[in-house]
Coordinates of C-alpha atoms in Angstrom, one line a residue:
Chain A
X1 CA 9.7 -6.9 6.1
X2 CA 10.7 -3.7 4.4
X3 CA 14.2 -2.4 5.0
X4 CA 14.2 0.7 7.2
X5 CA 17.9 1.5 7.3
X6 CA 19.1 4.7 5.8
X7 CA 22.3 6.6 5.5
X8 CA 23.4 10.1 6.6
X9 CA 26.8 10.6 5.1
X10 CA 28.9 7.7 6.4
X11 CA 26.5 7.1 9.2
X12 CA 24.2 4.2 8.7
X13 CA 21.0 4.4 10.7
X14 CA 19.0 1.4 11.7
X15 CA 15.8 3.3 10.8
X16 CA 15.0 6.9 9.8
X17 CA 13.5 8.0 13.1
X18 CA 15.7 10.1 15.4
X19 CA 14.8 11.9 18.6
X20 CA 15.3 15.6 18.2
X21 CA 17.7 17.7 20.3
X22 CA 16.2 19.4 23.4
X23 CA 13.2 17.1 23.6
X24 CA 14.9 13.8 24.6
X25 CA 17.5 14.8 27.2
X26 CA 20.4 12.4 26.8
X27 CA 18.1 9.5 26.1
X28 CA 18.3 8.2 29.7
X29 CA 15.3 10.4 30.6
X30 CA 13.2 8.1 28.3
X31 CA 14.7 4.7 29.4
X32 CA 11.5 3.6 31.1
X33 CA 9.5 4.2 27.9
X34 CA 11.7 3.6 24.9
X35 CA 13.6 0.5 23.7
X36 CA 16.5 2.4 22.2
X37 CA 17.4 -0.4 19.8
X38 CA 14.1 0.4 18.0
X39 CA 15.3 4.0 17.2
X40 CA 17.4 5.3 14.4
X41 CA 19.2 7.6 16.8
X42 CA 19.2 10.2 19.5
X43 CA 20.3 13.8 19.2
X44 CA 21.4 15.0 22.6
X45 CA 20.5 18.2 24.3
X46 CA 22.5 21.1 22.9
X47 CA 26.0 21.1 24.3
X48 CA 28.3 24.1 24.6
X49 CA 31.9 24.3 25.5
X50 CA 31.2 26.1 28.8
X51 CA 28.3 25.3 31.1
X52 CA 25.2 27.4 30.6
X53 CA 22.3 28.1 33.1
X54 CA 19.9 28.9 30.3
X55 CA 17.2 31.6 30.5
X56 CA 15.1 32.6 33.5
X57 CA 11.7 30.9 34.1
X58 CA 9.1 31.1 32.5
X59 CA 10.6 29.3 29.6
X60 CA 7.5 27.7 28.0
X61 CA 4.2 28.8 26.7
X62 CA 1.6 26.4 25.3
X63 CA 0.1 27.5 22.1
X64 CA -2.6 26.0 19.8
X65 CA -1.2 22.6 18.7
X66 CA 2.2 23.5 19.9
X67 CA 4.4 25.3 22.3
X68 CA 7.0 28.1 22.6
X69 CA 10.2 27.5 24.5
X70 CA 13.0 29.7 25.6
X71 CA 15.2 27.2 27.5
X72 CA 18.4 28.9 26.2
X73 CA 20.7 25.9 25.9
X74 CA 21.0 25.1 29.6
X75 CA 23.6 22.3 29.8
X76 CA 26.6 21.3 31.9
X77 CA 29.2 22.1 29.2
X78 CA 31.4 19.8 27.0
X79 CA 33.7 18.6 29.8
X80 CA 30.7 17.5 32.0
X81 CA 29.3 15.8 28.9
X82 CA 32.6 13.9 28.3
X83 CA 33.2 13.0 31.9
X84 CA 29.7 12.4 33.4
X85 CA 27.2 11.8 30.6
X86 CA 29.1 10.1 27.9
X87 CA 30.1 7.1 30.0
X88 CA 26.4 6.5 30.9
X89 CA 25.1 6.7 27.3
X90 CA 27.9 5.4 25.2
X91 CA 26.6 1.8 25.2
X92 CA 23.0 2.7 24.4
X93 CA 22.1 0.6 21.4
X94 CA 21.5 3.3 18.9
X95 CA 23.4 6.2 17.2
X96 CA 24.0 9.0 19.6
X97 CA 24.6 12.3 17.9
X98 CA 25.6 15.3 19.9
X99 CA 24.0 18.7 19.2
X100 CA 26.8 21.3 19.4
X101 CA 26.2 25.0 19.9
X102 CA 28.2 28.1 20.8
X103 CA 28.4 31.9 21.1
X104 CA 31.5 32.3 18.9
X105 CA 33.1 30.3 16.1
X106 CA 35.9 29.4 18.6
X107 CA 33.2 27.9 20.9
X108 CA 31.8 25.7 18.2
X109 CA 35.2 24.6 17.1
X110 CA 36.4 23.7 20.6
X111 CA 33.2 21.9 21.4
X112 CA 33.2 19.9 18.2
X113 CA 36.9 19.0 18.6
X114 CA 36.2 17.7 22.1
X115 CA 33.2 15.6 20.9
X116 CA 35.3 14.3 18.0
X117 CA 37.5 12.4 20.6
X118 CA 34.5 10.3 21.7
X119 CA 34.6 7.0 20.0
X120 CA 30.9 6.1 20.3
X121 CA 29.6 9.4 19.0
X122 CA 29.5 9.0 15.2
X123 CA 28.1 12.4 14.3
X124 CA 27.4 15.9 15.5
X125 CA 24.5 18.2 14.7
X126 CA 25.8 21.7 14.4
X127 CA 23.2 24.0 15.9
X128 CA 23.4 27.3 14.1
X129 CA 19.7 27.9 14.6
X130 CA 18.9 28.2 18.3
X131 CA 16.6 31.2 18.6
X132 CA 16.9 31.5 22.4
X133 CA 20.5 32.7 23.0
X134 CA 21.7 36.3 22.9
X135 CA 24.9 35.5 21.1
X136 CA 25.6 32.8 18.6
X137 CA 23.0 30.2 17.8
X138 CA 20.5 31.5 15.2
X139 CA 22.7 34.5 14.5
X140 CA 25.1 32.2 12.6
X141 CA 22.4 30.4 10.7
X142 CA 20.5 33.3 9.3
X143 CA 23.4 34.7 7.3
X144 CA 25.3 32.9 4.6
X145 CA 28.7 34.4 5.4
X146 CA 28.6 33.6 9.2
X147 CA 27.1 30.2 8.5
X148 CA 29.9 29.5 6.0
X149 CA 32.5 30.6 8.5
X150 CA 31.4 28.4 11.4
X151 CA 30.7 25.3 9.2
X152 CA 34.1 25.7 7.5
X153 CA 35.9 26.1 10.9
X154 CA 34.2 23.1 12.4
X155 CA 34.7 20.9 9.3
X156 CA 38.4 21.5 9.7
X157 CA 38.5 19.9 13.1
X158 CA 35.6 17.4 13.0
X159 CA 36.2 14.3 11.0
X160 CA 33.0 12.3 11.5
X161 CA 29.5 12.9 10.1
X162 CA 28.6 16.6 10.3
X163 CA 25.0 17.5 10.2
X164 CA 24.0 21.2 10.2
X165 CA 20.7 22.2 11.8
X166 CA 19.0 25.0 9.9
X167 CA 16.8 27.9 11.1
X168 CA 13.5 28.5 9.3
X169 CA 13.7 32.1 10.3
X170 CA 15.2 33.2 7.0
X171 CA 13.9 34.4 3.6
X172 CA 15.2 31.4 1.7
X173 CA 16.4 28.3 3.7
X174 CA 17.8 26.7 0.5
X175 CA 20.6 29.4 0.4
X176 CA 21.8 28.4 3.9
X177 CA 21.5 24.7 3.0
X178 CA 23.6 25.2 -0.1
X179 CA 26.2 27.0 1.9
X180 CA 26.3 24.1 4.3
X181 CA 26.8 21.7 1.4
X182 CA 29.5 23.8 -0.1
X183 CA 31.4 24.0 3.2
X184 CA 31.5 20.2 3.5
X185 CA 28.5 19.4 5.7
X186 CA 27.4 15.7 5.3
X187 CA 23.7 16.5 5.8
X188 CA 21.4 19.3 6.9
X189 CA 18.5 19.0 9.4
X190 CA 15.5 21.2 9.4
X191 CA 13.6 23.0 10.8
X192 CA 14.7 24.3 14.1
X193 CA 11.9 26.3 15.9
X194 CA 10.1 29.2 14.4
X195 CA 10.6 32.5 16.3
X196 CA 7.3 33.3 18.0
X197 CA 5.7 35.2 20.9
X198 CA 2.8 34.8 23.3
X199 CA 1.3 37.5 25.6
X200 CA -0.6 37.1 28.8
X201 CA -3.4 39.6 28.3
X202 CA -4.4 39.7 31.9
X203 CA -0.9 40.6 33.1
X204 CA -0.3 42.5 29.8
X205 CA 3.1 40.9 29.7
X206 CA 4.9 38.5 27.5
X207 CA 4.6 34.9 28.8
X208 CA 8.3 34.1 28.3
X209 CA 11.0 35.7 30.3
X210 CA 12.9 36.3 27.0
X211 CA 9.7 37.8 25.4
X212 CA 10.2 35.7 22.2
X213 CA 10.9 32.0 21.9
X214 CA 10.9 29.1 19.5
X215 CA 7.7 27.5 18.3
X216 CA 7.5 23.8 17.9
X217 CA 4.8 21.1 17.8
X218 CA 2.2 19.9 15.3
X219 CA 1.4 23.5 14.3
X220 CA 4.7 23.9 12.4
X221 CA 4.5 20.8 10.4
X222 CA 3.2 22.2 7.1
X223 CA 5.9 24.9 7.1
X224 CA 8.6 22.3 7.8
X225 CA 7.4 19.9 5.1
X226 CA 7.5 22.8 2.6
X227 CA 11.0 23.8 3.6
X228 CA 12.2 20.2 3.5
X229 CA 10.8 19.8 0.0
X230 CA 12.5 23.0 -1.2
X231 CA 15.8 22.1 0.4
X232 CA 15.8 18.5 -0.9
X233 CA 15.6 19.9 -4.4
X234 CA 18.3 22.4 -3.8
X235 CA 21.1 20.2 -2.3
X236 CA 22.6 16.7 -3.0
X237 CA 23.4 15.9 0.6
X238 CA 20.8 14.1 2.8
X239 CA 18.1 16.2 4.4
X240 CA 16.8 15.3 7.8
X241 CA 13.2 16.5 8.3
X242 CA 12.0 17.9 11.6
X243 CA 8.9 19.8 12.6
X244 CA 5.7 18.7 14.3
X245 CA 5.9 15.0 13.5
X246 CA 3.4 13.2 15.8
X247 CA 2.6 10.1 13.8
X248 CA 4.1 7.8 11.2
X249 CA 2.0 9.5 8.5
X250 CA 3.6 12.8 9.5
X251 CA 7.0 11.2 9.2
X252 CA 6.1 9.8 5.8
X253 CA 5.1 13.3 4.6
X254 CA 8.7 14.4 5.3
X255 CA 10.2 11.4 3.6
X256 CA 8.1 11.8 0.5
X257 CA 9.1 15.5 0.5
X258 CA 12.7 14.4 0.3
X259 CA 13.9 13.7 3.8
X260 CA 16.3 10.8 4.3
X261 CA 15.5 10.6 8.0
X262 CA 13.3 12.5 10.4
X263 CA 13.4 13.7 14.0
X264 CA 10.6 13.6 16.5
X265 CA 10.6 16.6 18.9
X266 CA 7.8 18.0 21.0
X267 CA 5.6 15.0 20.4
X268 CA 7.9 13.1 22.8
X269 CA 6.4 15.2 25.5
X270 CA 2.9 14.1 24.9
X271 CA 3.7 10.5 24.2
X272 CA 7.2 9.4 25.4
X273 CA 6.8 6.2 23.3
X274 CA 6.0 8.0 20.1
X275 CA 9.4 7.7 18.4
X276 CA 9.3 3.9 18.4
X277 CA 5.7 3.9 17.3
X278 CA 6.6 6.2 14.3
X279 CA 9.4 3.8 13.3
X280 CA 7.0 0.8 13.4
X281 CA 4.4 2.7 11.5
X282 CA 6.8 3.5 8.7
X283 CA 7.6 -0.2 8.4
X284 CA 4.0 -1.1 8.3
X285 CA 3.3 1.4 5.5
X286 CA 6.1 0.1 3.4
X287 CA 5.0 -3.5 3.9
X288 CA 1.4 -2.6 3.1
X289 CA 2.4 -0.9 -0.1
X290 CA 4.9 -3.5 -1.2
X291 CA 7.9 -1.2 -1.0
X292 CA 11.2 -2.9 -0.2
X293 CA 13.1 -0.1 1.4
X294 CA 12.4 3.3 2.9
X295 CA 15.1 4.6 0.6
X296 CA 12.7 4.0 -2.3
X297 CA 10.2 6.6 -1.2
X298 CA 12.6 9.5 -0.4
X299 CA 11.3 12.4 -2.4
X300 CA 8.9 10.1 -4.2
X301 CA 5.9 12.4 -4.5
X302 CA 3.9 12.5 -7.7
X303 CA 3.4 16.0 -8.9
Chain B
X1 CA 12.0 5.0 40.6
X2 CA 10.5 3.4 37.6
X3 CA 7.9 5.4 35.7
X4 CA 5.0 4.0 33.7
X5 CA 2.6 5.1 31.0
X6 CA -0.8 3.6 30.8
X7 CA -4.6 4.2 30.6
X8 CA -6.5 4.3 33.9
X9 CA -10.2 3.7 34.2
X10 CA -12.2 6.6 35.5
X11 CA -14.2 5.0 38.3
X12 CA -16.0 7.9 39.8
X13 CA -16.0 11.7 39.5
X14 CA -17.3 14.1 42.1
X15 CA -17.6 17.8 41.1
X16 CA -17.9 20.7 43.5
X17 CA -17.9 24.1 42.0
X18 CA -14.6 24.3 40.0
X19 CA -13.0 21.3 41.6
X20 CA -13.4 17.7 40.5
X21 CA -12.3 14.6 42.4
X22 CA -11.4 11.8 40.0
X23 CA -11.0 8.3 41.3
X24 CA -8.9 6.3 38.9
X25 CA -8.3 2.6 38.9
X26 CA -5.6 0.6 37.2
X27 CA -7.1 -2.6 35.7
X28 CA -5.7 -6.0 36.4
X29 CA -4.4 -6.5 32.8
X30 CA -0.9 -8.0 32.5
X31 CA 1.9 -5.6 32.6
X32 CA 0.1 -2.9 34.5
X33 CA 2.1 -2.6 37.7
X34 CA 0.7 -0.5 40.5
X35 CA 3.5 1.8 41.3
X36 CA 5.1 2.8 44.7
X37 CA 4.0 6.3 45.1
X38 CA 5.4 9.0 47.4
X39 CA 3.3 11.8 48.8
X40 CA 3.9 14.9 46.8
X41 CA 4.5 13.1 43.5
X42 CA 2.4 13.9 40.5
X43 CA 1.1 12.4 37.2
X44 CA 1.1 13.8 33.7
X45 CA -2.4 13.5 32.3
X46 CA -2.9 13.4 28.5
X47 CA -5.7 15.6 27.4
X48 CA -7.7 14.0 24.6
X49 CA -10.3 15.7 22.5
X50 CA -9.3 19.2 23.3
X51 CA -7.8 20.8 20.2
X52 CA -6.6 23.9 22.1
X53 CA -4.6 21.7 24.6
X54 CA -1.3 20.4 23.3
X55 CA 0.6 19.3 26.4
X56 CA -0.2 16.9 29.2
X57 CA -1.4 18.5 32.5
X58 CA 0.7 17.8 35.6
X59 CA -1.7 16.9 38.5
X60 CA -0.5 16.0 42.0
X61 CA -1.6 12.8 43.5
X62 CA -4.3 13.4 46.1
X63 CA -4.6 9.9 47.5
X64 CA -3.8 6.3 46.7
X65 CA -5.4 3.1 47.8
X66 CA -2.8 0.5 47.0
X67 CA -5.0 -2.6 47.6
X68 CA -7.8 -1.2 45.4
X69 CA -5.2 -0.1 42.7
X70 CA -6.7 3.4 42.9
X71 CA -5.2 6.9 42.5
X72 CA -7.2 9.9 43.3
X73 CA -6.7 13.3 41.6
X74 CA -8.2 16.6 42.7
X75 CA -8.4 18.8 39.6
X76 CA -9.2 22.5 39.6
X77 CA -10.6 23.7 36.3
X78 CA -8.2 26.4 35.3
X79 CA -8.6 26.3 31.6
X80 CA -9.6 24.0 28.7
X81 CA -7.1 21.3 29.5
X82 CA -8.1 20.8 33.1
X83 CA -11.8 21.2 32.1
X84 CA -11.5 18.4 29.7
X85 CA -9.9 16.2 32.3
X86 CA -12.5 17.1 35.0
X87 CA -15.3 16.4 32.6
X88 CA -14.2 12.8 31.8
X89 CA -17.1 10.6 32.6
X90 CA -16.9 7.5 34.9
X91 CA -16.3 4.6 32.5
X92 CA -13.9 6.6 30.5
X93 CA -10.1 6.4 30.5
X94 CA -7.3 8.8 31.2
X95 CA -3.7 8.2 30.0
X96 CA -1.2 8.9 32.7
X97 CA 2.6 9.0 33.0
X98 CA 3.4 8.2 36.7
X99 CA 4.7 8.6 39.3
X100 CA 6.7 11.7 38.7
X101 CA 8.8 14.1 40.9
X102 CA 10.6 13.7 44.2
X103 CA 7.8 13.9 46.8
X104 CA 7.9 15.3 50.4
X105 CA 10.5 14.1 52.9
X106 CA 9.5 12.3 56.0
X107 CA 10.6 13.7 59.3
X108 CA 13.8 12.1 60.5
X109 CA 14.0 12.5 64.2
X110 CA 11.9 10.5 66.7
X111 CA 8.2 10.8 66.7
X112 CA 7.5 12.5 70.0
X113 CA 9.6 15.6 69.2
X114 CA 8.0 16.4 65.9
X115 CA 5.1 18.7 65.5
X116 CA 4.1 18.8 61.9
X117 CA 1.9 21.3 60.1
X118 CA 0.5 20.7 56.6
X119 CA -0.6 24.0 55.0
X120 CA -2.7 24.0 51.9
X121 CA -4.3 26.8 49.8
X122 CA -7.2 26.0 47.6
X123 CA -6.7 22.8 45.5
X124 CA -3.1 22.9 46.7
X125 CA -4.4 20.9 49.7
X126 CA -4.6 17.9 47.3
X127 CA -1.2 16.2 48.0
X128 CA -1.5 16.9 51.7
X129 CA -4.2 14.3 52.2
X130 CA -1.9 11.6 51.0
X131 CA 1.0 13.1 52.9
X132 CA -1.1 13.2 56.0
X133 CA -2.1 9.5 55.6
X134 CA 1.5 8.4 55.2
X135 CA 2.6 10.5 58.2
X136 CA -0.2 9.0 60.3
X137 CA 0.9 5.5 59.3
X138 CA 4.4 6.4 60.5
X139 CA 3.0 7.4 63.9
X140 CA 2.7 11.2 63.5
X141 CA -0.4 13.2 64.2
X142 CA -0.1 16.1 61.8
X143 CA -2.1 19.4 62.0
X144 CA -3.7 20.7 58.8
X145 CA -4.1 24.4 58.1
X146 CA -6.2 24.9 54.9
X147 CA -7.1 28.2 53.4
X148 CA -9.8 29.0 50.8
X149 CA -11.7 32.0 49.5
X150 CA -14.9 30.8 51.1
X151 CA -16.2 27.7 53.0
X152 CA -17.8 26.6 49.7
X153 CA -14.3 26.2 48.2
X154 CA -13.2 23.4 50.5
X155 CA -13.8 20.1 48.9
X156 CA -14.1 17.5 51.6
X157 CA -12.7 18.4 55.0
X158 CA -13.8 15.2 56.8
X159 CA -10.9 13.3 55.2
X160 CA -8.4 15.7 56.8
X161 CA -10.2 15.6 60.1
X162 CA -9.9 11.8 60.1
X163 CA -6.1 12.2 60.2
X164 CA -5.4 15.1 62.5
X165 CA -6.5 18.5 63.7
X166 CA -7.9 20.8 61.0
X167 CA -7.7 24.6 61.1
X168 CA -9.3 26.7 58.4
X169 CA -9.1 30.2 57.1
X170 CA -11.4 31.9 54.6
X171 CA -10.8 35.2 52.9
X172 CA -14.5 36.1 53.1
X173 CA -14.9 35.1 56.7
X174 CA -17.5 32.5 56.0
X175 CA -15.8 30.0 58.2
X176 CA -12.6 29.4 60.2
X177 CA -10.4 32.4 60.8
X178 CA -11.0 35.3 58.4
X179 CA -7.9 36.1 56.3
X180 CA -5.0 34.1 54.9
X181 CA -3.4 30.9 56.3
X182 CA -0.7 33.0 57.8
X183 CA -3.3 34.9 59.8
X184 CA -4.4 31.8 61.7
X185 CA -3.6 31.9 65.5
X186 CA -2.4 28.3 65.6
X187 CA 0.8 29.5 63.9
X188 CA 1.5 31.7 66.9
X189 CA 0.2 29.3 69.6
X190 CA 2.0 26.1 68.5
X191 CA 5.7 25.6 67.9
X192 CA 6.1 23.5 64.8
X193 CA 9.2 21.5 63.8
X194 CA 8.3 20.9 60.2
X195 CA 5.9 22.6 57.8
X196 CA 4.8 21.3 54.5
X197 CA 3.0 23.8 52.1
X198 CA 1.3 23.5 48.8
X199 CA -0.9 26.1 47.2
X200 CA -0.7 29.5 45.4
X201 CA 2.8 30.9 45.1
X202 CA 2.0 34.0 47.3
X203 CA 0.7 31.7 50.0
X204 CA 3.7 29.5 49.9
X205 CA 6.0 32.4 50.0
X206 CA 4.3 33.9 53.1
X207 CA 4.5 30.5 54.8
X208 CA 8.2 30.3 53.9
X209 CA 8.7 33.8 55.4
X210 CA 7.1 32.5 58.6
X211 CA 9.3 29.4 58.6
X212 CA 12.5 31.3 57.8
X213 CA 11.9 33.7 60.7
X214 CA 11.6 30.9 63.1
X215 CA 14.1 28.5 61.6
X216 CA 11.5 25.9 61.0
X217 CA 12.2 23.2 58.4
X218 CA 9.8 23.8 55.6
X219 CA 9.1 22.1 52.2
X220 CA 6.9 23.6 49.5
X221 CA 5.5 22.0 46.4
X222 CA 5.9 24.2 43.3
X223 CA 3.7 24.0 40.2
X224 CA 6.0 25.6 37.5
X225 CA 4.6 25.1 34.0
X226 CA 5.9 22.0 32.4
X227 CA 6.1 20.3 29.1
X228 CA 7.5 16.8 29.4
X229 CA 7.4 16.1 33.2
X230 CA 10.2 13.6 32.9
X231 CA 13.3 15.7 33.0
X232 CA 14.0 16.2 29.3
X233 CA 12.8 19.6 28.2
X234 CA 14.2 21.9 31.0
X235 CA 11.1 24.2 30.7
X236 CA 10.0 23.9 34.3
X237 CA 13.3 25.0 36.0
X238 CA 13.5 26.7 39.4
X239 CA 16.4 28.8 40.5
X240 CA 18.2 27.2 43.5
X241 CA 21.5 27.3 45.2
X242 CA 22.6 24.6 42.8
X243 CA 21.5 26.6 39.7
X244 CA 18.4 26.1 37.6
X245 CA 17.0 22.7 38.4
X246 CA 14.1 20.8 37.0
X247 CA 10.9 21.1 39.0
X248 CA 9.7 17.8 37.5
X249 CA 12.7 15.8 38.7
X250 CA 14.5 17.6 41.5
X251 CA 11.1 18.9 42.6
X252 CA 8.2 19.6 42.7
X253 CA 9.0 19.6 46.4
X254 CA 11.8 21.9 47.6
X255 CA 13.2 22.7 51.0
X256 CA 12.8 26.5 51.2
X257 CA 16.5 26.9 52.1
X258 CA 17.3 25.8 48.5
X259 CA 15.1 28.5 47.0
X260 CA 17.5 31.4 47.2
X261 CA 15.2 34.1 45.8
X262 CA 12.6 33.3 48.5
X263 CA 14.9 34.2 51.4
X264 CA 14.4 38.0 51.1

């Protein structure tokens, strides 16, 4: 059996398949469908220092081979996470990574510092790429200076593995990735959703209450693979590939493009068991091809 | 309540205009437990072979026959996804996640005091058959009030008539009382203790106004657009007195007093 374990900074993952933030709740939502010990890890729903109600309904529009969402980081806030959610997930047998977001640098710092105190959370994913909030989120991740400022500030207070989640809604994603690396991030994850829009032609109105939203699903995969390939060549830190992965072959595309690990997002909605199936499929591929470790095929495309 | 995912056998399909009744059976294979299902719960149906459909389709449970391991779905063709589901042939399979959502509440007081009305609009009548069956098993004799555009739009009224009194309204006057469900005289002749409603949003809101005005306990089943159906994505939220809550977990059935924006 090929070895599936992989490393993100000091964080050793059992296998390279993680569940993406915002698509997997806090894991518990999937407990009837997923044996968590078969997963590399779970990235929680985006967490902010204060509770957020999110955006008004409608928040979702189905699109060809994908969907737009405009949830807007609805969550109970860091204190609720610490007191109510953490106790119920801390013993889940996989790496639990908290996705941290905010409206200001201070928000990010306070939230990251709070999560830093939790023993069983080995890493955070800094979300500087949410397109669905009026302040913060993507605004930080589409500009090198603001990205540098927030990553630097969080790095100062957060001692464990720091992953920075990047927005694809930029001219050159490698510039933001390099900034993250320079400011001490242990890894980058990409891509967050692509800014999109859908219109109800009968009502002549946007479908989403926020007009625009984030596009995810199978339709974004080629864009994501390209950005992962570009980023993996531009930075030395690990790259985590995200975007439309629905099968082990999709995941392998990202790994061959240079991803050290991958995240499964919207595909969890169609098949709640998909994450474990993808991990199994990667193992079968390695065995079939006589490859000892998944690490051997990271970025291993012939070109 | 444990949720499952598995393939169901399509035993029989019956089409009438744009509505299709699908009788689904769970095979006897090992590991396929027939779930406890509550009236008002739904399933998430995976749509295969429809490139324009990405997500599953939430469909309410129309009826169950526990001993036959059958679940019935009543599907109105609203687009490509539901069309693909409705056109699945007997002998085929449908992949379901089930059972989902909270379901309707049962009346709490003693039987004699409760007059129950189940109001359905169009295919929204679907979960009321199963609800009516459970209410009858618990000793109640519910009334049904179903509305449709025309008599041709009612799928099979005999099933409702086997449970309780059935009142109809049609917009075109082809049968029952002409107009909407809230135009039916039974609402002004009887004094109901509990009203359940499922159907188009404007219909449920007018039933809710009727219930608010008379302080009648009332539950409605919402069909907010959903992605996951299992509480993870937060796409289907409804605004309530407790903030934005997930229609797929805290709903789809809500007591109207929780729906703050409905009270005006």
